[in-house]
């Protein structure tokens, strides 16, 4: 499978529990993005990585949200003490490198992780 | 502030009719604009980008900097065009690789 892989595809958890969502980007893709897709809200930017560093974390909704990327590959989005308003589909996307350190401008999306907080 | 606005949540047209999906943006600089599409039970994927100036599946989009718009157009809609369409903006030209998406427009092409 050459596409972006996300796990779990579905997660149901109780309010107050922590969850981890994983994203395995396409091999060789240097940029990795996390978005949240809620009904009627479109795609809400959360964070993006260039290699292992995160130049822009401005979209993380609160300090309960964190993300890391190791080895320039797999990324984990962690939500601590989940709340019902965290229920959404969390999408990951990766992008290949372009010339001179730029990005090519095309995002390749995973199928998403649907999180339901009861 | 960077913002992408798609004013229509749902657009229904008959097969063979022209379609225009509206997108307006707010960005202080030179943005790059994209249209992404999500067909039923498929992943979100790139449809077209303004710098390519190409037509994909009969769709075109022209960047109008004066009106800050990037509307998506197709002269004759097909049933297989039914999908969710998202307009997106990136500030790559200024070194910002964050992509901002609109709230999306669901296009339904009726037989």
JSON list of C-alpha atoms in Angstrom, two decimals:
[
{"chain": "A", "resi": 1, "resn": "UNK", "atom": "CA", "xyz": [0.00, 0.00, 0.00]},
{"chain": "A", "resi": 2, "resn": "UNK", "atom": "CA", "xyz": [1.57, 3.23, -1.09]},
{"chain": "A", "resi": 3, "resn": "UNK", "atom": "CA", "xyz": [-0.97, 5.60, 0.41]},
{"chain": "A", "resi": 4, "resn": "UNK", "atom": "CA", "xyz": [-1.14, 7.46, 3.72]},
{"chain": "A", "resi": 5, "resn": "UNK", "atom": "CA", "xyz": [-2.20, 5.04, 6.43]},
{"chain": "A", "resi": 6, "resn": "UNK", "atom": "CA", "xyz": [-4.07, 6.04, 9.59]},
{"chain": "A", "resi": 7, "resn": "UNK", "atom": "CA", "xyz": [-4.99, 4.01, 12.64]},
{"chain": "A", "resi": 8, "resn": "UNK", "atom": "CA", "xyz": [-7.29, 3.30, 14.25]},
{"chain": "A", "resi": 9, "resn": "UNK", "atom": "CA", "xyz": [-9.95, 3.91, 11.62]},
{"chain": "A", "resi": 10, "resn": "UNK", "atom": "CA", "xyz": [-12.55, 4.10, 14.37]},
{"chain": "A", "resi": 11, "resn": "UNK", "atom": "CA", "xyz": [-12.16, 4.88, 18.05]},
{"chain": "A", "resi": 12, "resn": "UNK", "atom": "CA", "xyz": [-14.86, 5.12, 20.68]},
{"chain": "A", "resi": 13, "resn": "UNK", "atom": "CA", "xyz": [-13.72, 6.35, 24.06]},
{"chain": "A", "resi": 14, "resn": "UNK", "atom": "CA", "xyz": [-15.13, 7.67, 27.29]},
{"chain": "A", "resi": 15, "resn": "UNK", "atom": "CA", "xyz": [-14.88, 11.29, 28.28]},
{"chain": "A", "resi": 16, "resn": "UNK", "atom": "CA", "xyz": [-11.70, 11.93, 30.23]},
{"chain": "A", "resi": 17, "resn": "UNK", "atom": "CA", "xyz": [-9.64, 9.16, 28.61]},
{"chain": "A", "resi": 18, "resn": "UNK", "atom": "CA", "xyz": [-6.52, 9.79, 26.52]},
{"chain": "A", "resi": 19, "resn": "UNK", "atom": "CA", "xyz": [-6.34, 8.69, 22.88]},
{"chain": "A", "resi": 20, "resn": "UNK", "atom": "CA", "xyz": [-3.52, 8.32, 20.38]},
{"chain": "A", "resi": 21, "resn": "UNK", "atom": "CA", "xyz": [-4.03, 8.53, 16.66]},
{"chain": "A", "resi": 22, "resn": "UNK", "atom": "CA", "xyz": [-1.33, 7.35, 14.30]},
{"chain": "A", "resi": 23, "resn": "UNK", "atom": "CA", "xyz": [-0.37, 8.44, 10.81]},
{"chain": "A", "resi": 24, "resn": "UNK", "atom": "CA", "xyz": [2.03, 6.65, 8.50]},
{"chain": "A", "resi": 25, "resn": "UNK", "atom": "CA", "xyz": [2.83, 8.97, 5.58]},
{"chain": "A", "resi": 26, "resn": "UNK", "atom": "CA", "xyz": [3.93, 8.02, 2.10]},
{"chain": "A", "resi": 27, "resn": "UNK", "atom": "CA", "xyz": [7.60, 7.10, 2.11]},
{"chain": "A", "resi": 28, "resn": "UNK", "atom": "CA", "xyz": [9.79, 10.06, 1.19]},
{"chain": "A", "resi": 29, "resn": "UNK", "atom": "CA", "xyz": [7.17, 12.68, 1.97]},
{"chain": "A", "resi": 30, "resn": "UNK", "atom": "CA", "xyz": [8.79, 15.34, 4.12]},
{"chain": "A", "resi": 31, "resn": "UNK", "atom": "CA", "xyz": [5.71, 17.31, 5.13]},
{"chain": "A", "resi": 32, "resn": "UNK", "atom": "CA", "xyz": [2.92, 15.90, 7.27]},
{"chain": "A", "resi": 33, "resn": "UNK", "atom": "CA", "xyz": [-0.34, 17.57, 8.24]},
{"chain": "A", "resi": 34, "resn": "UNK", "atom": "CA", "xyz": [-3.12, 16.91, 10.74]},
{"chain": "A", "resi": 35, "resn": "UNK", "atom": "CA", "xyz": [-6.64, 18.22, 10.19]},
{"chain": "A", "resi": 36, "resn": "UNK", "atom": "CA", "xyz": [-9.92, 17.80, 12.04]},
{"chain": "A", "resi": 37, "resn": "UNK", "atom": "CA", "xyz": [-13.09, 17.35, 10.04]},
{"chain": "A", "resi": 38, "resn": "UNK", "atom": "CA", "xyz": [-16.32, 18.07, 11.87]},
{"chain": "A", "resi": 39, "resn": "UNK", "atom": "CA", "xyz": [-19.84, 18.23, 10.48]},
{"chain": "A", "resi": 40, "resn": "UNK", "atom": "CA", "xyz": [-20.35, 21.63, 8.92]},
{"chain": "A", "resi": 41, "resn": "UNK", "atom": "CA", "xyz": [-16.88, 22.85, 9.92]},
{"chain": "A", "resi": 42, "resn": "UNK", "atom": "CA", "xyz": [-14.84, 21.77, 6.93]},
{"chain": "A", "resi": 43, "resn": "UNK", "atom": "CA", "xyz": [-11.21, 20.87, 7.50]},
{"chain": "A", "resi": 44, "resn": "UNK", "atom": "CA", "xyz": [-9.73, 22.57, 10.54]},
{"chain": "A", "resi": 45, "resn": "UNK", "atom": "CA", "xyz": [-5.93, 22.83, 10.46]},
{"chain": "A", "resi": 46, "resn": "UNK", "atom": "CA", "xyz": [-4.26, 21.45, 13.57]},
{"chain": "A", "resi": 47, "resn": "UNK", "atom": "CA", "xyz": [-0.51, 21.17, 12.98]},
{"chain": "A", "resi": 48, "resn": "UNK", "atom": "CA", "xyz": [2.05, 20.48, 10.32]},
{"chain": "A", "resi": 49, "resn": "UNK", "atom": "CA", "xyz": [5.52, 18.96, 10.36]},
{"chain": "A", "resi": 50, "resn": "UNK", "atom": "CA", "xyz": [8.45, 19.57, 8.07]},
{"chain": "A", "resi": 51, "resn": "UNK", "atom": "CA", "xyz": [10.67, 16.60, 8.82]},
{"chain": "A", "resi": 52, "resn": "UNK", "atom": "CA", "xyz": [10.49, 16.13, 12.58]},
{"chain": "A", "resi": 53, "resn": "UNK", "atom": "CA", "xyz": [9.92, 19.76, 13.47]},
{"chain": "A", "resi": 54, "resn": "UNK", "atom": "CA", "xyz": [6.56, 21.51, 13.69]},
{"chain": "A", "resi": 55, "resn": "UNK", "atom": "CA", "xyz": [6.85, 25.05, 12.31]},
{"chain": "A", "resi": 56, "resn": "UNK", "atom": "CA", "xyz": [3.16, 25.70, 12.85]},
{"chain": "A", "resi": 57, "resn": "UNK", "atom": "CA", "xyz": [1.18, 24.38, 15.80]},
{"chain": "A", "resi": 58, "resn": "UNK", "atom": "CA", "xyz": [-1.27, 27.23, 15.76]},
{"chain": "A", "resi": 59, "resn": "UNK", "atom": "CA", "xyz": [-4.29, 25.06, 15.04]},
{"chain": "A", "resi": 60, "resn": "UNK", "atom": "CA", "xyz": [-4.09, 22.84, 18.11]},
{"chain": "A", "resi": 61, "resn": "UNK", "atom": "CA", "xyz": [-7.34, 23.70, 19.98]},
{"chain": "A", "resi": 62, "resn": "UNK", "atom": "CA", "xyz": [-5.96, 23.39, 23.51]},
{"chain": "A", "resi": 63, "resn": "UNK", "atom": "CA", "xyz": [-3.02, 22.09, 25.51]},
{"chain": "A", "resi": 64, "resn": "UNK", "atom": "CA", "xyz": [-4.81, 18.74, 25.69]},
{"chain": "A", "resi": 65, "resn": "UNK", "atom": "CA", "xyz": [-3.72, 18.24, 22.08]},
{"chain": "A", "resi": 66, "resn": "UNK", "atom": "CA", "xyz": [-0.15, 17.36, 21.14]},
{"chain": "A", "resi": 67, "resn": "UNK", "atom": "CA", "xyz": [1.60, 15.74, 18.22]},
{"chain": "A", "resi": 68, "resn": "UNK", "atom": "CA", "xyz": [5.01, 14.40, 17.45]},
{"chain": "A", "resi": 69, "resn": "UNK", "atom": "CA", "xyz": [6.81, 12.96, 14.49]},
{"chain": "A", "resi": 70, "resn": "UNK", "atom": "CA", "xyz": [9.83, 10.73, 14.74]},
{"chain": "A", "resi": 71, "resn": "UNK", "atom": "CA", "xyz": [12.36, 9.71, 12.13]},
{"chain": "A", "resi": 72, "resn": "UNK", "atom": "CA", "xyz": [10.74, 12.02, 9.63]},
{"chain": "A", "resi": 73, "resn": "UNK", "atom": "CA", "xyz": [8.05, 9.41, 9.20]},
{"chain": "A", "resi": 74, "resn": "UNK", "atom": "CA", "xyz": [5.28, 8.26, 11.53]},
{"chain": "A", "resi": 75, "resn": "UNK", "atom": "CA", "xyz": [3.33, 10.86, 13.47]},
{"chain": "A", "resi": 76, "resn": "UNK", "atom": "CA", "xyz": [1.14, 10.50, 16.54]},
{"chain": "A", "resi": 77, "resn": "UNK", "atom": "CA", "xyz": [-1.62, 12.91, 17.56]},
{"chain": "A", "resi": 78, "resn": "UNK", "atom": "CA", "xyz": [-2.46, 12.61, 21.25]},
{"chain": "A", "resi": 79, "resn": "UNK", "atom": "CA", "xyz": [-5.58, 13.99, 22.87]},
{"chain": "A", "resi": 80, "resn": "UNK", "atom": "CA", "xyz": [-5.55, 13.96, 26.66]},
{"chain": "A", "resi": 81, "resn": "UNK", "atom": "CA", "xyz": [-8.65, 13.99, 28.85]},
{"chain": "A", "resi": 82, "resn": "UNK", "atom": "CA", "xyz": [-10.95, 13.78, 25.84]},
{"chain": "A", "resi": 83, "resn": "UNK", "atom": "CA", "xyz": [-14.13, 15.84, 25.76]},
{"chain": "A", "resi": 84, "resn": "UNK", "atom": "CA", "xyz": [-17.28, 15.26, 23.74]},
{"chain": "A", "resi": 85, "resn": "UNK", "atom": "CA", "xyz": [-16.45, 18.22, 21.51]},
{"chain": "A", "resi": 86, "resn": "UNK", "atom": "CA", "xyz": [-13.31, 16.35, 20.40]},
{"chain": "A", "resi": 87, "resn": "UNK", "atom": "CA", "xyz": [-15.52, 13.92, 18.47]},
{"chain": "A", "resi": 88, "resn": "UNK", "atom": "CA", "xyz": [-14.61, 14.28, 14.79]},
{"chain": "A", "resi": 89, "resn": "UNK", "atom": "CA", "xyz": [-12.71, 12.68, 11.95]},
{"chain": "A", "resi": 90, "resn": "UNK", "atom": "CA", "xyz": [-9.00, 13.34, 12.24]},
{"chain": "A", "resi": 91, "resn": "UNK", "atom": "CA", "xyz": [-7.30, 13.44, 8.86]},
{"chain": "A", "resi": 92, "resn": "UNK", "atom": "CA", "xyz": [-3.62, 13.13, 8.15]},
{"chain": "A", "resi": 93, "resn": "UNK", "atom": "CA", "xyz": [-1.97, 14.17, 4.90]},
{"chain": "A", "resi": 94, "resn": "UNK", "atom": "CA", "xyz": [1.57, 14.12, 3.59]},
{"chain": "A", "resi": 95, "resn": "UNK", "atom": "CA", "xyz": [3.29, 16.02, 0.83]},
{"chain": "A", "resi": 96, "resn": "UNK", "atom": "CA", "xyz": [6.43, 15.25, -1.15]},
{"chain": "A", "resi": 97, "resn": "UNK", "atom": "CA", "xyz": [9.38, 17.63, -1.29]},
{"chain": "A", "resi": 98, "resn": "UNK", "atom": "CA", "xyz": [9.69, 20.02, -4.18]},
{"chain": "A", "resi": 99, "resn": "UNK", "atom": "CA", "xyz": [12.63, 22.03, -5.45]},
{"chain": "A", "resi": 100, "resn": "UNK", "atom": "CA", "xyz": [14.87, 24.00, -3.10]},
{"chain": "A", "resi": 101, "resn": "UNK", "atom": "CA", "xyz": [13.14, 22.85, 0.06]},
{"chain": "A", "resi": 102, "resn": "UNK", "atom": "CA", "xyz": [9.66, 23.81, -1.03]},
{"chain": "A", "resi": 103, "resn": "UNK", "atom": "CA", "xyz": [6.62, 21.58, -1.10]},
{"chain": "A", "resi": 104, "resn": "UNK", "atom": "CA", "xyz": [4.97, 20.44, -4.30]},
{"chain": "A", "resi": 105, "resn": "UNK", "atom": "CA", "xyz": [1.59, 21.72, -3.25]},
{"chain": "A", "resi": 106, "resn": "UNK", "atom": "CA", "xyz": [-0.27, 18.43, -3.37]},
{"chain": "A", "resi": 107, "resn": "UNK", "atom": "CA", "xyz": [-1.52, 16.85, -0.17]},
{"chain": "A", "resi": 108, "resn": "UNK", "atom": "CA", "xyz": [-2.11, 13.10, -0.09]},
{"chain": "A", "resi": 109, "resn": "UNK", "atom": "CA", "xyz": [-4.74, 12.26, 2.49]},
{"chain": "A", "resi": 110, "resn": "UNK", "atom": "CA", "xyz": [-5.36, 9.20, 4.60]},
{"chain": "A", "resi": 111, "resn": "UNK", "atom": "CA", "xyz": [-8.82, 7.78, 5.19]},
{"chain": "A", "resi": 112, "resn": "UNK", "atom": "CA", "xyz": [-9.03, 9.36, 8.61]},
{"chain": "A", "resi": 113, "resn": "UNK", "atom": "CA", "xyz": [-9.58, 8.24, 12.18]},
{"chain": "A", "resi": 114, "resn": "UNK", "atom": "CA", "xyz": [-13.15, 8.71, 13.40]},
{"chain": "A", "resi": 115, "resn": "UNK", "atom": "CA", "xyz": [-13.13, 9.57, 17.10]},
{"chain": "A", "resi": 116, "resn": "UNK", "atom": "CA", "xyz": [-16.29, 9.36, 19.17]},
{"chain": "A", "resi": 117, "resn": "UNK", "atom": "CA", "xyz": [-16.17, 10.55, 22.77]},
{"chain": "A", "resi": 118, "resn": "UNK", "atom": "CA", "xyz": [-19.09, 9.34, 24.86]},
{"chain": "B", "resi": 1, "resn": "UNK", "atom": "CA", "xyz": [-6.05, 36.58, 8.77]},
{"chain": "B", "resi": 2, "resn": "UNK", "atom": "CA", "xyz": [-6.01, 33.72, 6.32]},
{"chain": "B", "resi": 3, "resn": "UNK", "atom": "CA", "xyz": [-9.50, 32.56, 5.47]},
{"chain": "B", "resi": 4, "resn": "UNK", "atom": "CA", "xyz": [-11.28, 30.59, 2.78]},
{"chain": "B", "resi": 5, "resn": "UNK", "atom": "CA", "xyz": [-15.01, 31.06, 2.35]},
{"chain": "B", "resi": 6, "resn": "UNK", "atom": "CA", "xyz": [-17.30, 28.72, 0.47]},
{"chain": "B", "resi": 7, "resn": "UNK", "atom": "CA", "xyz": [-20.74, 30.26, 0.81]},
{"chain": "B", "resi": 8, "resn": "UNK", "atom": "CA", "xyz": [-22.78, 27.31, -0.42]},
{"chain": "B", "resi": 9, "resn": "UNK", "atom": "CA", "xyz": [-23.06, 24.17, 1.67]},
{"chain": "B", "resi": 10, "resn": "UNK", "atom": "CA", "xyz": [-25.07, 22.39, -0.99]},
{"chain": "B", "resi": 11, "resn": "UNK", "atom": "CA", "xyz": [-25.41, 22.96, -4.70]},
{"chain": "B", "resi": 12, "resn": "UNK", "atom": "CA", "xyz": [-27.83, 20.91, -6.80]},
{"chain": "B", "resi": 13, "resn": "UNK", "atom": "CA", "xyz": [-27.79, 21.06, -10.58]},
{"chain": "B", "resi": 14, "resn": "UNK", "atom": "CA", "xyz": [-29.23, 18.93, -13.36]},
{"chain": "B", "resi": 15, "resn": "UNK", "atom": "CA", "xyz": [-27.00, 16.80, -15.54]},
{"chain": "B", "resi": 16, "resn": "UNK", "atom": "CA", "xyz": [-25.74, 18.83, -18.48]},
{"chain": "B", "resi": 17, "resn": "UNK", "atom": "CA", "xyz": [-26.21, 22.17, -16.73]},
{"chain": "B", "resi": 18, "resn": "UNK", "atom": "CA", "xyz": [-23.30, 24.50, -15.99]},
{"chain": "B", "resi": 19, "resn": "UNK", "atom": "CA", "xyz": [-21.95, 24.49, -12.47]},
{"chain": "B", "resi": 20, "resn": "UNK", "atom": "CA", "xyz": [-19.99, 27.07, -10.50]},
{"chain": "B", "resi": 21, "resn": "UNK", "atom": "CA", "xyz": [-18.71, 26.42, -6.99]},
{"chain": "B", "resi": 22, "resn": "UNK", "atom": "CA", "xyz": [-17.78, 29.66, -5.29]},
{"chain": "B", "resi": 23, "resn": "UNK", "atom": "CA", "xyz": [-14.64, 30.28, -3.29]},
{"chain": "B", "resi": 24, "resn": "UNK", "atom": "CA", "xyz": [-13.40, 33.55, -1.84]},
{"chain": "B", "resi": 25, "resn": "UNK", "atom": "CA", "xyz": [-10.25, 33.99, 0.16]},
{"chain": "B", "resi": 26, "resn": "UNK", "atom": "CA", "xyz": [-8.52, 36.40, 2.47]},
{"chain": "B", "resi": 27, "resn": "UNK", "atom": "CA", "xyz": [-4.74, 36.43, 2.52]},
{"chain": "B", "resi": 28, "resn": "UNK", "atom": "CA", "xyz": [-2.13, 39.16, 2.88]},
{"chain": "B", "resi": 29, "resn": "UNK", "atom": "CA", "xyz": [0.38, 38.09, 0.29]},
{"chain": "B", "resi": 30, "resn": "UNK", "atom": "CA", "xyz": [0.51, 35.88, -2.77]},
{"chain": "B", "resi": 31, "resn": "UNK", "atom": "CA", "xyz": [-1.48, 32.76, -2.09]},
{"chain": "B", "resi": 32, "resn": "UNK", "atom": "CA", "xyz": [-1.63, 29.54, -3.96]},
{"chain": "B", "resi": 33, "resn": "UNK", "atom": "CA", "xyz": [-5.15, 28.22, -4.44]},
{"chain": "B", "resi": 34, "resn": "UNK", "atom": "CA", "xyz": [-6.34, 24.66, -4.82]},
{"chain": "B", "resi": 35, "resn": "UNK", "atom": "CA", "xyz": [-9.53, 22.67, -5.22]},
{"chain": "B", "resi": 36, "resn": "UNK", "atom": "CA", "xyz": [-9.77, 19.30, -3.50]},
{"chain": "B", "resi": 37, "resn": "UNK", "atom": "CA", "xyz": [-12.56, 16.77, -4.04]},
{"chain": "B", "resi": 38, "resn": "UNK", "atom": "CA", "xyz": [-13.92, 13.90, -1.97]},
{"chain": "B", "resi": 39, "resn": "UNK", "atom": "CA", "xyz": [-16.08, 11.37, -3.79]},
{"chain": "B", "resi": 40, "resn": "UNK", "atom": "CA", "xyz": [-18.31, 9.06, -1.81]},
{"chain": "B", "resi": 41, "resn": "UNK", "atom": "CA", "xyz": [-16.28, 6.57, 0.23]},
{"chain": "B", "resi": 42, "resn": "UNK", "atom": "CA", "xyz": [-12.99, 7.86, -1.19]},
{"chain": "B", "resi": 43, "resn": "UNK", "atom": "CA", "xyz": [-10.14, 9.91, 0.20]},
{"chain": "B", "resi": 44, "resn": "UNK", "atom": "CA", "xyz": [-9.85, 13.61, -0.23]},
{"chain": "B", "resi": 45, "resn": "UNK", "atom": "CA", "xyz": [-7.74, 14.28, -3.33]},
{"chain": "B", "resi": 46, "resn": "UNK", "atom": "CA", "xyz": [-6.39, 17.18, -5.31]},
{"chain": "B", "resi": 47, "resn": "UNK", "atom": "CA", "xyz": [-8.54, 18.26, -8.25]},
{"chain": "B", "resi": 48, "resn": "UNK", "atom": "CA", "xyz": [-6.61, 21.24, -9.55]},
{"chain": "B", "resi": 49, "resn": "UNK", "atom": "CA", "xyz": [-4.33, 24.11, -8.55]},
{"chain": "B", "resi": 50, "resn": "UNK", "atom": "CA", "xyz": [-4.28, 27.61, -9.94]},
{"chain": "B", "resi": 51, "resn": "UNK", "atom": "CA", "xyz": [-0.61, 27.62, -10.94]},
{"chain": "B", "resi": 52, "resn": "UNK", "atom": "CA", "xyz": [-1.15, 24.69, -13.28]},
{"chain": "B", "resi": 53, "resn": "UNK", "atom": "CA", "xyz": [-3.82, 26.48, -15.26]},
{"chain": "B", "resi": 54, "resn": "UNK", "atom": "CA", "xyz": [-5.16, 23.16, -16.43]},
{"chain": "B", "resi": 55, "resn": "UNK", "atom": "CA", "xyz": [-8.57, 21.61, -16.89]},
{"chain": "B", "resi": 56, "resn": "UNK", "atom": "CA", "xyz": [-9.20, 18.45, -14.92]},
{"chain": "B", "resi": 57, "resn": "UNK", "atom": "CA", "xyz": [-12.32, 16.35, -15.61]},
{"chain": "B", "resi": 58, "resn": "UNK", "atom": "CA", "xyz": [-13.68, 19.37, -17.45]},
{"chain": "B", "resi": 59, "resn": "UNK", "atom": "CA", "xyz": [-13.30, 21.65, -14.42]},
{"chain": "B", "resi": 60, "resn": "UNK", "atom": "CA", "xyz": [-11.42, 24.95, -14.54]},
{"chain": "B", "resi": 61, "resn": "UNK", "atom": "CA", "xyz": [-10.76, 27.63, -11.97]},
{"chain": "B", "resi": 62, "resn": "UNK", "atom": "CA", "xyz": [-9.36, 31.12, -12.48]},
{"chain": "B", "resi": 63, "resn": "UNK", "atom": "CA", "xyz": [-7.69, 33.09, -9.76]},
{"chain": "B", "resi": 64, "resn": "UNK", "atom": "CA", "xyz": [-9.15, 36.60, -9.62]},
{"chain": "B", "resi": 65, "resn": "UNK", "atom": "CA", "xyz": [-6.90, 38.62, -7.33]},
{"chain": "B", "resi": 66, "resn": "UNK", "atom": "CA", "xyz": [-9.06, 41.71, -7.61]},
{"chain": "B", "resi": 67, "resn": "UNK", "atom": "CA", "xyz": [-12.12, 39.89, -6.32]},
{"chain": "B", "resi": 68, "resn": "UNK", "atom": "CA", "xyz": [-10.03, 37.46, -4.21]},
{"chain": "B", "resi": 69, "resn": "UNK", "atom": "CA", "xyz": [-11.94, 34.58, -5.73]},
{"chain": "B", "resi": 70, "resn": "UNK", "atom": "CA", "xyz": [-11.13, 31.16, -7.14]},
{"chain": "B", "resi": 71, "resn": "UNK", "atom": "CA", "xyz": [-14.44, 29.80, -8.36]},
{"chain": "B", "resi": 72, "resn": "UNK", "atom": "CA", "xyz": [-14.60, 26.28, -9.82]},
{"chain": "B", "resi": 73, "resn": "UNK", "atom": "CA", "xyz": [-16.52, 25.91, -13.05]},
{"chain": "B", "resi": 74, "resn": "UNK", "atom": "CA", "xyz": [-17.68, 23.22, -15.42]},
{"chain": "B", "resi": 75, "resn": "UNK", "atom": "CA", "xyz": [-19.84, 23.90, -18.47]},
{"chain": "B", "resi": 76, "resn": "UNK", "atom": "CA", "xyz": [-21.75, 20.60, -18.43]},
{"chain": "B", "resi": 77, "resn": "UNK", "atom": "CA", "xyz": [-22.13, 18.75, -15.14]},
{"chain": "B", "resi": 78, "resn": "UNK", "atom": "CA", "xyz": [-22.09, 14.95, -15.06]},
{"chain": "B", "resi": 79, "resn": "UNK", "atom": "CA", "xyz": [-23.60, 12.66, -12.43]},
{"chain": "B", "resi": 80, "resn": "UNK", "atom": "CA", "xyz": [-20.13, 11.41, -11.50]},
{"chain": "B", "resi": 81, "resn": "UNK", "atom": "CA", "xyz": [-19.21, 14.95, -10.47]},
{"chain": "B", "resi": 82, "resn": "UNK", "atom": "CA", "xyz": [-21.39, 14.55, -7.37]},
{"chain": "B", "resi": 83, "resn": "UNK", "atom": "CA", "xyz": [-18.98, 14.93, -4.46]},
{"chain": "B", "resi": 84, "resn": "UNK", "atom": "CA", "xyz": [-17.78, 17.24, -1.70]},
{"chain": "B", "resi": 85, "resn": "UNK", "atom": "CA", "xyz": [-15.54, 20.04, -2.97]},
{"chain": "B", "resi": 86, "resn": "UNK", "atom": "CA", "xyz": [-13.10, 21.99, -0.82]},
{"chain": "B", "resi": 87, "resn": "UNK", "atom": "CA", "xyz": [-11.26, 25.15, -1.76]},
{"chain": "B", "resi": 88, "resn": "UNK", "atom": "CA", "xyz": [-7.85, 25.53, -0.11]},
{"chain": "B", "resi": 89, "resn": "UNK", "atom": "CA", "xyz": [-5.21, 28.21, 0.23]},
{"chain": "B", "resi": 90, "resn": "UNK", "atom": "CA", "xyz": [-1.51, 28.01, 0.90]},
{"chain": "B", "resi": 91, "resn": "UNK", "atom": "CA", "xyz": [1.08, 30.69, 1.38]},
{"chain": "B", "resi": 92, "resn": "UNK", "atom": "CA", "xyz": [3.88, 28.69, -0.23]},
{"chain": "B", "resi": 93, "resn": "UNK", "atom": "CA", "xyz": [5.09, 31.68, -2.18]},
{"chain": "B", "resi": 94, "resn": "UNK", "atom": "CA", "xyz": [5.98, 33.33, 1.12]},
{"chain": "B", "resi": 95, "resn": "UNK", "atom": "CA", "xyz": [7.33, 30.18, 2.70]},
{"chain": "B", "resi": 96, "resn": "UNK", "atom": "CA", "xyz": [4.28, 29.20, 4.68]},
{"chain": "B", "resi": 97, "resn": "UNK", "atom": "CA", "xyz": [3.17, 25.70, 3.94]},
{"chain": "B", "resi": 98, "resn": "UNK", "atom": "CA", "xyz": [0.02, 25.67, 5.99]},
{"chain": "B", "resi": 99, "resn": "UNK", "atom": "CA", "xyz": [-3.05, 24.83, 3.94]},
{"chain": "B", "resi": 100, "resn": "UNK", "atom": "CA", "xyz": [-6.30, 26.47, 4.96]},
{"chain": "B", "resi": 101, "resn": "UNK", "atom": "CA", "xyz": [-9.48, 24.81, 3.76]},
{"chain": "B", "resi": 102, "resn": "UNK", "atom": "CA", "xyz": [-12.99, 26.14, 3.36]},
{"chain": "B", "resi": 103, "resn": "UNK", "atom": "CA", "xyz": [-16.03, 24.45, 4.85]},
{"chain": "B", "resi": 104, "resn": "UNK", "atom": "CA", "xyz": [-16.78, 22.67, 1.59]},
{"chain": "B", "resi": 105, "resn": "UNK", "atom": "CA", "xyz": [-19.65, 22.55, -0.89]},
{"chain": "B", "resi": 106, "resn": "UNK", "atom": "CA", "xyz": [-21.56, 19.38, -1.60]},
{"chain": "B", "resi": 107, "resn": "UNK", "atom": "CA", "xyz": [-22.39, 19.15, -5.29]},
{"chain": "B", "resi": 108, "resn": "UNK", "atom": "CA", "xyz": [-25.32, 16.98, -6.31]},
{"chain": "B", "resi": 109, "resn": "UNK", "atom": "CA", "xyz": [-25.83, 16.40, -10.00]},
{"chain": "B", "resi": 110, "resn": "UNK", "atom": "CA", "xyz": [-29.35, 15.22, -10.68]},
{"chain": "B", "resi": 111, "resn": "UNK", "atom": "CA", "xyz": [-30.27, 12.94, -13.57]}
]
